[in-house]
PDB file of C-alpha atoms in Angstrom:
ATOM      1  CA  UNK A   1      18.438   1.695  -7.653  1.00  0.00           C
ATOM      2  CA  UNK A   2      18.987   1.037 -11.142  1.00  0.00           C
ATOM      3  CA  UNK A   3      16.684  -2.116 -12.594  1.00  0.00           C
ATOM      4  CA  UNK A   4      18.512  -3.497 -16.295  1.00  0.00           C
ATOM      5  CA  UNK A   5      16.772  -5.806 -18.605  1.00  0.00           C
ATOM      6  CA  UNK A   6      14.032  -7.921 -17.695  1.00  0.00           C
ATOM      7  CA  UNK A   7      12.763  -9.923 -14.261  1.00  0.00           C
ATOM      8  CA  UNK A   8      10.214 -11.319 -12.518  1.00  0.00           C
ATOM      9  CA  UNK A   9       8.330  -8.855 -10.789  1.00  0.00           C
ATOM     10  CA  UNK A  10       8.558 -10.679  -7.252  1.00  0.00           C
ATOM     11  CA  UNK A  11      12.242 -10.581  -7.848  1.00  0.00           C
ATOM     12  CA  UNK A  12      12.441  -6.940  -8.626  1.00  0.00           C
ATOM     13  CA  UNK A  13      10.295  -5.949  -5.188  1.00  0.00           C
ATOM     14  CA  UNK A  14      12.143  -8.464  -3.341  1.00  0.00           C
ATOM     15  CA  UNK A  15      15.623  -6.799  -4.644  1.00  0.00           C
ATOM     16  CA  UNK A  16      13.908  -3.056  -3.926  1.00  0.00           C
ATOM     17  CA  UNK A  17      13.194  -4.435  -0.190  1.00  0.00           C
ATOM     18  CA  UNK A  18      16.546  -5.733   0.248  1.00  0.00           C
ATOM     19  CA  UNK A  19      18.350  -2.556  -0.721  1.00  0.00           C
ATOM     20  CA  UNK A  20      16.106  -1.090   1.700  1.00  0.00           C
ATOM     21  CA  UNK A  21      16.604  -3.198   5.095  1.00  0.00           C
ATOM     22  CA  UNK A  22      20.495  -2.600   4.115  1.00  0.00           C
ATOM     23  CA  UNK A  23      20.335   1.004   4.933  1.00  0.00           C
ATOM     24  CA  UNK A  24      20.029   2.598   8.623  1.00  0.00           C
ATOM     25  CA  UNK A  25      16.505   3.918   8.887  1.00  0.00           C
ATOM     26  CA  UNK A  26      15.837   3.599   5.186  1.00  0.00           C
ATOM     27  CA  UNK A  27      12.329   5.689   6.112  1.00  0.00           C
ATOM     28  CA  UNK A  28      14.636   8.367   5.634  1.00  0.00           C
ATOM     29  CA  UNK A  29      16.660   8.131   2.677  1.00  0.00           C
ATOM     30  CA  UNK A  30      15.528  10.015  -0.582  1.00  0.00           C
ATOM     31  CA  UNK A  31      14.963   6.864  -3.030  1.00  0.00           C
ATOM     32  CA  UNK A  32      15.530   7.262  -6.927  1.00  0.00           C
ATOM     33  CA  UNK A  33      13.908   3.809  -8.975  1.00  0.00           C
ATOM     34  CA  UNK A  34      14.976   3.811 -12.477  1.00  0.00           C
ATOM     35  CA  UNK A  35      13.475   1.573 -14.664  1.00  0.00           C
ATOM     36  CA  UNK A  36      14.356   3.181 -17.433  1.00  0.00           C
ATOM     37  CA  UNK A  37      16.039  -0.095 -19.194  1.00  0.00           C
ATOM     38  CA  UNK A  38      13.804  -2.293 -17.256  1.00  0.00           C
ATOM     39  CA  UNK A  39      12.011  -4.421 -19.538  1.00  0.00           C
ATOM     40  CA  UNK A  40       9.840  -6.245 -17.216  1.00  0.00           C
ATOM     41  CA  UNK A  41       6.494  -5.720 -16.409  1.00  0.00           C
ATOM     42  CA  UNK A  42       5.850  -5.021 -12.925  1.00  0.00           C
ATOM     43  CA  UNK A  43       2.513  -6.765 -11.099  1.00  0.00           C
ATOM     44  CA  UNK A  44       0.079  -4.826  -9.201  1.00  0.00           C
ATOM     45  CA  UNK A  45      -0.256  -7.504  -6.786  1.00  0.00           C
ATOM     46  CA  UNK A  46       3.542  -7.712  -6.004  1.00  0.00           C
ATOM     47  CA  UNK A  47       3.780  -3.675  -5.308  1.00  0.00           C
ATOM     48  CA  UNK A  48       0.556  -4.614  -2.997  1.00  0.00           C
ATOM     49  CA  UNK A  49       3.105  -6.803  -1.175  1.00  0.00           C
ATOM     50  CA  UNK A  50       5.922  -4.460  -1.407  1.00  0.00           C
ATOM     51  CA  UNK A  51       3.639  -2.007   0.457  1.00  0.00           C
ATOM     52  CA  UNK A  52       2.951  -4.185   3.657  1.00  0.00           C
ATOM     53  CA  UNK A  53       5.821  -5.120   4.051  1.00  0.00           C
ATOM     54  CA  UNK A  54       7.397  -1.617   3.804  1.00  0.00           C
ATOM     55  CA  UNK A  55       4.604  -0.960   6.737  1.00  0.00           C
ATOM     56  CA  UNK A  56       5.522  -3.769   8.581  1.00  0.00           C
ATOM     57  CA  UNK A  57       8.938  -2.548   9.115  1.00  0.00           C
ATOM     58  CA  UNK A  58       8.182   1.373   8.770  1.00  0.00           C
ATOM     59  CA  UNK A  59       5.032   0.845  12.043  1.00  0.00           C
ATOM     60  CA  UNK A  60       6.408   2.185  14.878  1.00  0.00           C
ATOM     61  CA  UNK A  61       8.118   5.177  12.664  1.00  0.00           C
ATOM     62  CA  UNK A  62       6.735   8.797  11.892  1.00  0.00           C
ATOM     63  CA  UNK A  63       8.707  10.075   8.874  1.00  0.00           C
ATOM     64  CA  UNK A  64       7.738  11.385   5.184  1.00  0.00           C
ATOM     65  CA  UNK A  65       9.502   9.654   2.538  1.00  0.00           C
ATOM     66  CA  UNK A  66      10.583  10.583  -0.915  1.00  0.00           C
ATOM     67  CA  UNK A  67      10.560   8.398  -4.172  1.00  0.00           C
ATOM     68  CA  UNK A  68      11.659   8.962  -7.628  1.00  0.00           C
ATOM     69  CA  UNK A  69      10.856   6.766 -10.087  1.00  0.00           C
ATOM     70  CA  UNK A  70      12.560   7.275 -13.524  1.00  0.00           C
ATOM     71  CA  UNK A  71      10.802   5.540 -16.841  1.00  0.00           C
ATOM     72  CA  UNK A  72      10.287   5.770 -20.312  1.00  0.00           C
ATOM     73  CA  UNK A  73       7.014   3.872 -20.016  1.00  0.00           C
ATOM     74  CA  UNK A  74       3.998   5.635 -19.958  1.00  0.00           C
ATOM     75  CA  UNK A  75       2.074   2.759 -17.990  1.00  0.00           C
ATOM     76  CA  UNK A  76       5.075   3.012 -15.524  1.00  0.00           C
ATOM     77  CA  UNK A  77       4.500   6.893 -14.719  1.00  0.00           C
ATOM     78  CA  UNK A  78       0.775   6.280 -15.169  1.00  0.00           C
ATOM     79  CA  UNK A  79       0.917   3.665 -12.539  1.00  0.00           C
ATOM     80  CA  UNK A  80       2.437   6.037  -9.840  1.00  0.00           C
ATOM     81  CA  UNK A  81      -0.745   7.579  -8.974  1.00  0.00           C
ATOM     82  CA  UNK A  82      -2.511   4.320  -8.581  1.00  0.00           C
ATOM     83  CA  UNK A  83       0.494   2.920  -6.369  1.00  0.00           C
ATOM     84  CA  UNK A  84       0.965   6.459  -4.021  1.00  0.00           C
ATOM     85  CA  UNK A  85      -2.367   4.965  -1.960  1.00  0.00           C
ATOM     86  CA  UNK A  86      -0.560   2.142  -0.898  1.00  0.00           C
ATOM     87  CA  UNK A  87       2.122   3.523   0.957  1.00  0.00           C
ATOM     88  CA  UNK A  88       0.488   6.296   3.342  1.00  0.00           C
ATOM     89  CA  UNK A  89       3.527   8.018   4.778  1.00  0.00           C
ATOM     90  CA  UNK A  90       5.785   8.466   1.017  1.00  0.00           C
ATOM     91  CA  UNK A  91       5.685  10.966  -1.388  1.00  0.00           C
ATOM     92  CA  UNK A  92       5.723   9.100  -5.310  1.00  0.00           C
ATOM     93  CA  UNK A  93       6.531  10.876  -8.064  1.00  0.00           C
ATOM     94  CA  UNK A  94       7.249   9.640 -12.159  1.00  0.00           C
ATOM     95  CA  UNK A  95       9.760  11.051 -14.388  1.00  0.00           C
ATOM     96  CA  UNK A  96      11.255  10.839 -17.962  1.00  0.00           C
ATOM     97  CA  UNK A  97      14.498  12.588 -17.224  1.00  0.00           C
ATOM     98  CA  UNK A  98      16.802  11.200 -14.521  1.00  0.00           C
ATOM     99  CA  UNK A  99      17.866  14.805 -14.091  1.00  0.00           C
ATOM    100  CA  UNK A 100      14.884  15.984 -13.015  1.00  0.00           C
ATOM    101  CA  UNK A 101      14.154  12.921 -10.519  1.00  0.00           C
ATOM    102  CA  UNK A 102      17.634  13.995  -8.958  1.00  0.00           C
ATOM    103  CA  UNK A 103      16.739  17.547  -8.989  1.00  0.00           C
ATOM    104  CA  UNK A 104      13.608  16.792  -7.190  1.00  0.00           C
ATOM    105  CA  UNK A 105      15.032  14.560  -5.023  1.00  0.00           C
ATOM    106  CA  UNK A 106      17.356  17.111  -3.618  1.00  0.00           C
ATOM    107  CA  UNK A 107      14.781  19.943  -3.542  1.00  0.00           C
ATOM    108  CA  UNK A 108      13.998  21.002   0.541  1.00  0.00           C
ATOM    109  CA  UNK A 109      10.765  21.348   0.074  1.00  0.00           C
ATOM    110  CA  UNK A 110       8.254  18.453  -0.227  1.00  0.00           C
TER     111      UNK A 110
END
């Protein structure tokens, strides 16, 4: 999912969850987030809704998700850390380089 210019951060999590309930078992698609001409800021609070809902509709599933998220913000890759927590079952990880999102996306190993 590519994010361009700038939007309200409920927006933005709302658009992230509806790409999500599009997909068969999204729990098991690789996920790539680039915000890399995103010029929005995105609210703590609103990934802290994000998150429960994500658990909501991941509860009665056991999988190990993977997510890329692409930025040239230092607060955005900063903020992956803090954000990880929140969703028990998914592996976060920032990047610079889309390439190397992709690459690590498609690695076998987690």
């Amino acid at each position: 999912m590519r994010i361009i210019g700038n939007m309200k951060s409920t927006n933005l999590v709302d658009q992230i969850f509806s790409a999500a309930r599009k997909l068969d078992r999204p729990w098991a698609w690789r996920r790539l987030i680039d915000l890399r001409d995103f010029t929005g800021f995105i609210e703590f609070e609103d990934i802290e809704h994000l998150a429960k809902r994500w658990q909501f509709l991941t509860r009665d599933v056991i999988h190990k998700g993977r997510t890329a998220i692409v930025s040239k913000s230092a607060l955005d890759l900063a903020r992956v850390s803090t954000i990880t927590p929140l969703f028990p079952d998914e592996i976060f990880r920032g990047f610079e380089s889309f390439d190397e999102a992709v690459d690590w996306l498609e690695a076998s190993n987690l």
